[in-house]
Coordinates of N, CA and C in Angstrom, one line a residue:
X249 N 137.0 145.3 -230.0 CA 136.2 144.2 -229.6 C 137.1 143.2 -228.8
X250 N 136.6 142.8 -227.7 CA 137.3 141.8 -226.9 C 137.1 140.4 -227.4
X251 N 138.1 139.7 -227.6 CA 138.0 138.3 -228.2 C 137.9 137.3 -227.1
X252 N 137.5 136.1 -227.4 CA 137.5 135.0 -226.5 C 138.9 134.7 -226.0
X253 N 139.8 134.8 -226.9 CA 141.2 134.6 -226.6 C 141.7 135.5 -225.4
X254 N 141.3 136.7 -225.5 CA 141.7 137.7 -224.4 C 141.1 137.2 -223.1
X255 N 139.8 136.8 -223.1 CA 139.2 136.3 -221.9 C 139.9 135.0 -221.3
X256 N 140.2 134.1 -222.2 CA 140.9 132.9 -221.8 C 142.3 133.2 -221.2
X257 N 143.0 134.1 -221.9 CA 144.4 134.5 -221.4 C 144.3 135.1 -220.0
X258 N 143.3 136.0 -219.8 CA 143.1 136.6 -218.5 C 142.8 135.6 -217.5
X259 N 141.9 134.6 -217.8 CA 141.5 133.6 -216.9 C 142.7 132.7 -216.5
X260 N 143.5 132.3 -217.5 CA 144.7 131.5 -217.2 C 145.6 132.2 -216.3
X261 N 145.9 133.5 -216.6 CA 146.8 134.2 -215.8 C 146.3 134.4 -214.4
X262 N 145.0 134.5 -214.2 CA 144.4 134.6 -212.9 C 144.6 133.3 -212.1
X263 N 144.4 132.2 -212.8 CA 144.6 130.9 -212.2 C 146.0 130.7 -211.8
X264 N 146.9 131.1 -212.7 CA 148.4 131.0 -212.3 C 148.7 131.8 -211.1
X265 N 148.2 133.0 -211.1 CA 148.4 133.9 -209.9 C 147.8 133.3 -208.6
X266 N 146.6 132.6 -208.8 CA 146.0 132.0 -207.6 C 146.9 130.8 -207.1
X267 N 147.4 130.1 -208.0 CA 148.3 129.0 -207.6 C 149.6 129.5 -207.0
X268 N 150.2 130.6 -207.5 CA 151.3 131.2 -206.9 C 151.0 131.7 -205.5
X269 N 149.8 132.3 -205.4 CA 149.4 132.8 -204.0 C 149.2 131.6 -203.0
X270 N 148.8 130.5 -203.5 CA 148.6 129.4 -202.6 C 149.9 128.7 -202.2
X271 N 150.9 128.7 -203.1 CA 152.2 128.0 -202.8 C 153.2 129.0 -202.2
X272 N 153.1 130.2 -202.6 CA 154.0 131.3 -202.0 C 153.1 132.4 -201.4
X273 N 152.6 132.1 -200.2 CA 151.6 133.0 -199.6 C 152.3 134.4 -199.3
X274 N 151.9 135.4 -200.0 CA 152.4 136.7 -199.8 C 151.2 137.7 -200.0
X275 N 151.1 138.7 -199.2 CA 150.0 139.6 -199.4 C 149.9 140.2 -200.8
X276 N 151.1 140.5 -201.4 CA 151.1 141.1 -202.7 C 150.5 140.2 -203.8
X277 N 150.9 138.9 -203.7 CA 150.3 137.9 -204.7 C 148.8 137.8 -204.6
X278 N 148.3 137.8 -203.3 CA 146.8 137.8 -203.1 C 146.2 139.0 -203.7
X279 N 146.8 140.2 -203.4 CA 146.2 141.4 -203.9 C 146.2 141.4 -205.5
X280 N 147.3 141.0 -206.1 CA 147.3 140.9 -207.5 C 146.3 140.0 -208.1
X281 N 146.1 138.8 -207.4 CA 145.1 137.9 -207.8 C 143.7 138.4 -207.7
X282 N 143.4 139.1 -206.6 CA 142.1 139.7 -206.5 C 141.8 140.8 -207.5
X283 N 142.8 141.6 -207.8 CA 142.7 142.7 -208.8 C 142.4 142.1 -210.1
X284 N 143.2 141.2 -210.5 CA 143.0 140.6 -211.9 C 141.7 139.8 -212.0
X285 N 141.4 139.1 -210.9 CA 140.1 138.4 -210.9 C 138.9 139.4 -211.0
X286 N 139.0 140.5 -210.3 CA 137.9 141.5 -210.3 C 137.8 142.1 -211.7
X287 N 139.0 142.4 -212.3 CA 139.0 143.0 -213.7 C 138.4 142.0 -214.7
X288 N 138.7 140.8 -214.5 CA 138.2 139.8 -215.4 C 136.6 139.6 -215.3
X289 N 136.2 139.6 -214.0 CA 134.8 139.3 -213.7 C 133.9 140.5 -213.9
X290 N 134.4 141.7 -213.5 CA 133.5 142.9 -213.6 C 133.7 143.8 -214.8
X291 N 134.8 143.6 -215.5 CA 135.0 144.5 -216.7 C 135.1 143.7 -218.0
X292 N 136.0 142.7 -218.1 CA 136.2 142.0 -219.4 C 135.1 141.1 -219.7
X293 N 134.6 140.3 -218.8 CA 133.5 139.4 -219.1 C 132.2 140.1 -219.5
X294 N 131.7 141.1 -218.7 CA 130.5 141.8 -219.1 C 130.7 142.5 -220.5
X295 N 131.8 143.1 -220.8 CA 132.0 143.7 -222.1 C 132.0 142.7 -223.2
X296 N 132.6 141.6 -223.0 CA 132.6 140.5 -224.0 C 131.1 140.0 -224.2
X297 N 130.4 139.8 -223.1 CA 129.0 139.3 -223.3 C 128.1 140.4 -224.0
X298 N 128.4 141.7 -223.7 CA 127.6 142.7 -224.4 C 127.9 142.7 -225.8
X299 N 129.1 142.5 -226.2 CA 129.5 142.5 -227.6 C 128.9 141.3 -228.3
X300 N 128.9 140.2 -227.7 CA 128.3 139.0 -228.2 C 126.7 139.1 -228.4
X301 N 126.1 139.8 -227.4 CA 124.7 140.1 -227.4 C 124.4 141.0 -228.6
X302 N 125.2 142.0 -228.8 CA 125.0 142.9 -229.9 C 125.1 142.2 -231.3
X303 N 126.1 141.3 -231.4 CA 126.2 140.5 -232.6 C 125.0 139.6 -232.9
X304 N 124.5 138.9 -231.8 CA 123.4 138.0 -232.0 C 122.1 138.7 -232.2
X305 N 121.8 139.7 -231.3 CA 120.4 140.3 -231.3 C 120.4 141.7 -231.9
X306 N 121.5 142.3 -232.2 CA 121.5 143.7 -232.6 C 121.1 143.9 -234.0
X307 N 120.9 145.2 -234.3 CA 120.6 145.6 -235.6 C 121.8 146.5 -236.1
X308 N 122.1 146.5 -237.4 CA 123.2 147.3 -237.9 C 122.6 148.6 -238.3
X309 N 123.2 149.7 -237.8 CA 122.8 151.1 -238.1 C 124.0 151.9 -238.6
X310 N 123.7 153.0 -239.2 CA 124.7 154.0 -239.6 C 124.7 155.1 -238.6
X311 N 125.7 155.2 -237.8 CA 125.8 156.2 -236.8 C 126.7 157.4 -237.3
X312 N 126.2 158.6 -237.1 CA 126.9 159.8 -237.5 C 128.2 160.0 -236.7
X313 N 129.3 160.1 -237.5 CA 130.6 160.4 -236.8 C 130.6 161.8 -236.2
X314 N 130.8 161.9 -235.0 CA 130.8 163.2 -234.3 C 132.2 163.8 -234.3
X315 N 133.2 162.9 -234.0 CA 134.6 163.4 -233.9 C 135.6 162.2 -233.9
X316 N 136.8 162.5 -234.1 CA 137.9 161.5 -233.8 C 138.7 162.1 -232.7
X317 N 138.6 161.5 -231.5 CA 139.2 162.0 -230.3 C 140.6 161.5 -230.3
X318 N 141.5 162.5 -229.9 CA 142.9 162.2 -229.8 C 143.3 162.4 -228.3
X319 N 144.0 161.5 -227.7 CA 144.5 161.6 -226.4 C 145.9 161.0 -226.3
X320 N 146.6 161.3 -225.2 CA 148.0 160.8 -225.0 C 148.0 159.9 -223.8
X321 N 148.8 158.9 -223.8 CA 149.0 158.1 -222.7 C 150.5 158.0 -222.4
X322 N 150.9 158.3 -221.2 CA 152.3 158.3 -220.9 C 152.7 156.8 -220.5
X323 N 153.8 156.3 -221.2 CA 154.4 155.0 -220.8 C 155.8 155.3 -220.6
X324 N 156.3 155.0 -219.4 CA 157.7 155.3 -219.0 C 158.1 156.7 -219.4
X325 N 159.0 156.8 -220.3 CA 159.5 158.1 -220.6 C 158.9 158.7 -221.9
X326 N 158.1 157.9 -222.6 CA 157.5 158.3 -223.9 C 156.0 158.5 -223.7
X327 N 155.5 159.3 -224.7 CA 154.0 159.5 -224.7 C 153.5 158.8 -225.9
X328 N 152.4 158.0 -225.7 CA 151.8 157.3 -226.8 C 150.5 157.9 -227.2
X329 N 150.4 158.2 -228.5 CA 149.1 158.8 -229.0 C 148.1 157.7 -229.2
X330 N 146.8 158.0 -228.8 CA 145.7 157.1 -229.0 C 144.6 157.9 -229.7
X331 N 143.8 157.2 -230.5 CA 142.7 157.8 -231.2 C 141.4 156.9 -231.0
X332 N 140.3 157.6 -230.9 CA 139.0 156.9 -230.9 C 138.0 157.6 -231.8
X333 N 137.2 156.8 -232.4 CA 136.1 157.4 -233.2 C 134.9 157.5 -232.4
X334 N 134.3 158.7 -232.3 CA 133.1 158.9 -231.5 C 131.9 159.1 -232.5
X335 N 130.9 158.2 -232.4 CA 129.7 158.3 -233.3 C 128.5 158.4 -232.5
X336 N 127.4 159.0 -233.0 CA 126.1 159.1 -232.3 C 125.0 158.7 -233.2
X337 N 123.9 158.2 -232.6 CA 122.7 157.8 -233.3 C 121.5 158.0 -232.3
X338 N 120.3 158.3 -232.8 CA 119.2 158.4 -231.9 C 118.7 157.0 -231.5
X339 N 118.4 156.8 -230.2 CA 117.8 155.5 -229.7 C 116.3 155.5 -230.0
X340 N 115.9 154.5 -230.8 CA 114.5 154.5 -231.2 C 113.5 154.2 -230.1
X341 N 114.0 153.6 -229.0 CA 113.2 153.3 -227.8 C 112.9 154.5 -226.9
X342 N 113.9 155.4 -226.8 CA 113.8 156.5 -225.9 C 113.9 157.9 -226.5
X343 N 114.4 157.9 -227.8 CA 114.6 159.2 -228.4 C 115.8 159.9 -228.1
X344 N 116.6 159.4 -227.1 CA 117.8 160.1 -226.7 C 118.9 159.7 -227.6
X345 N 119.9 160.6 -227.7 CA 121.1 160.4 -228.5 C 122.0 159.4 -227.8
X346 N 122.4 158.3 -228.5 CA 123.3 157.3 -227.9 C 124.7 157.5 -228.5
X347 N 125.7 157.5 -227.7 CA 127.1 157.7 -228.1 C 127.8 156.3 -228.2
X348 N 128.5 156.1 -229.3 CA 129.3 154.9 -229.5 C 130.8 155.3 -229.6
X349 N 131.7 154.5 -229.0 CA 133.1 154.8 -229.0 C 133.8 153.6 -229.5
X350 N 134.7 153.8 -230.4 CA 135.5 152.7 -231.0 C 136.6 152.3 -230.0
X351 N 137.2 151.1 -230.2 CA 138.4 150.8 -229.4 C 139.5 151.8 -229.7
X352 N 140.4 151.9 -228.7 CA 141.5 152.8 -229.0 C 142.4 152.4 -230.1
X353 N 142.9 153.3 -230.9 CA 143.8 153.0 -232.0 C 145.1 153.7 -231.9
X354 N 146.2 153.1 -232.4 CA 147.5 153.8 -232.4 C 147.7 154.7 -233.5
X355 N 147.0 154.6 -234.6 CA 147.1 155.4 -235.8 C 145.8 156.3 -235.9
X356 N 146.0 157.5 -236.5 CA 144.9 158.4 -236.7 C 144.0 157.9 -237.8
X357 N 142.7 157.6 -237.4 CA 141.7 157.1 -238.4 C 141.0 158.2 -239.2
X358 N 141.3 159.5 -238.9 CA 140.6 160.6 -239.4 C 140.6 160.7 -241.0
X359 N 141.7 160.4 -241.6 CA 141.7 160.4 -243.1 C 140.8 159.4 -243.8
X360 N 140.4 158.3 -243.0 CA 139.7 157.2 -243.6 C 138.2 157.2 -243.1
X361 N 137.9 158.1 -242.2 CA 136.5 158.1 -241.6 C 135.6 159.0 -242.5
X362 N 134.5 158.5 -242.8 CA 133.5 159.4 -243.5 C 132.5 160.1 -242.6
X363 N 131.3 160.3 -243.1 CA 130.3 161.0 -242.2 C 129.6 160.0 -241.3
X364 N 129.7 158.7 -241.6 CA 129.0 157.7 -240.8 C 129.8 156.5 -240.7
X365 N 129.5 155.7 -239.7 CA 130.2 154.4 -239.5 C 129.1 153.4 -239.1
X366 N 129.4 152.1 -239.5 CA 128.4 151.0 -239.1 C 128.6 150.6 -237.7
X367 N 127.5 150.5 -237.0 CA 127.5 150.0 -235.6 C 126.4 149.0 -235.4
X368 N 126.7 147.9 -234.8 CA 125.7 146.8 -234.5 C 125.4 147.0 -233.1
X369 N 124.1 147.3 -232.8 CA 123.7 147.7 -231.4 C 122.4 146.9 -231.1
X370 N 122.3 146.5 -229.8 CA 121.1 145.9 -229.3 C 120.4 147.0 -228.6
X371 N 119.3 147.5 -229.1 CA 118.6 148.7 -228.5 C 118.0 148.4 -227.2
X372 N 117.7 147.1 -226.8 CA 117.2 146.8 -225.5 C 118.3 147.0 -224.4
X373 N 119.6 147.0 -224.9 CA 120.7 147.3 -224.0 C 121.7 148.1 -224.9
X374 N 121.5 149.4 -225.0 CA 122.4 150.2 -225.9 C 123.9 150.2 -225.6
X375 N 124.3 149.7 -224.4 CA 125.7 149.6 -224.1 C 126.3 148.4 -224.7
X376 N 125.5 147.5 -225.3 CA 125.9 146.3 -226.0 C 126.0 146.7 -227.5
X377 N 127.2 147.1 -227.9 CA 127.4 147.4 -229.3 C 128.8 147.1 -229.8
X378 N 128.9 147.0 -231.1 CA 130.2 146.8 -231.8 C 130.3 147.7 -232.9
X379 N 131.3 148.5 -232.9 CA 131.6 149.5 -234.0 C 132.4 148.7 -235.1
X380 N 132.0 148.8 -236.3 CA 132.7 148.2 -237.4 C 133.8 149.1 -237.9
X381 N 135.1 148.8 -237.6 CA 136.2 149.6 -238.0 C 137.1 148.8 -239.0
X382 N 136.4 147.8 -239.7 CA 137.2 147.0 -240.7 C 137.6 147.8 -241.9
X383 N 137.0 149.0 -242.1 CA 137.3 149.8 -243.3 C 138.7 150.4 -243.1
X384 N 139.3 150.4 -242.0 CA 140.6 151.1 -241.7 C 141.7 150.2 -242.3
X385 N 142.7 150.8 -242.9 CA 143.8 150.1 -243.5 C 144.8 149.5 -242.5
X386 N 144.6 149.8 -241.2 CA 145.6 149.3 -240.2 C 144.8 148.5 -239.2
X387 N 145.6 147.7 -238.4 CA 145.0 146.8 -237.4 C 144.6 147.6 -236.2
X388 N 143.4 147.4 -235.7 CA 142.9 148.0 -234.5 C 143.0 147.0 -233.4
X389 N 143.6 147.5 -232.2 CA 143.9 146.6 -231.1 C 142.6 146.1 -230.5

């Protein structure tokens, strides 16, 4: 779940980059400012709003755990393992199966995951959901 702190930090960093771009005009600083601003405006902010919408207007459901997905991300010379819980539930408005994906985790949640997981979803906008991973004994990023 994206926190308001993350949004504020990204906005502050964007403003700092904008000021650097104004006082030290360089094409690279302008490109970096535009990329970070676009990321904030088109990715982080809509995701945050969707999560807040799900918390305010959503219903809590039990979604069936389909799998724990494992993938690798290469950072410099090392490979970092990441895990995601994939859960599904039928959409009562359309009858289609809706997929829910947890935030990426550094530790394997498979030993702690049961047959279902709690998800708060706003069925008027099924992309607005929050998966409850508070049952895990480790911190999720």
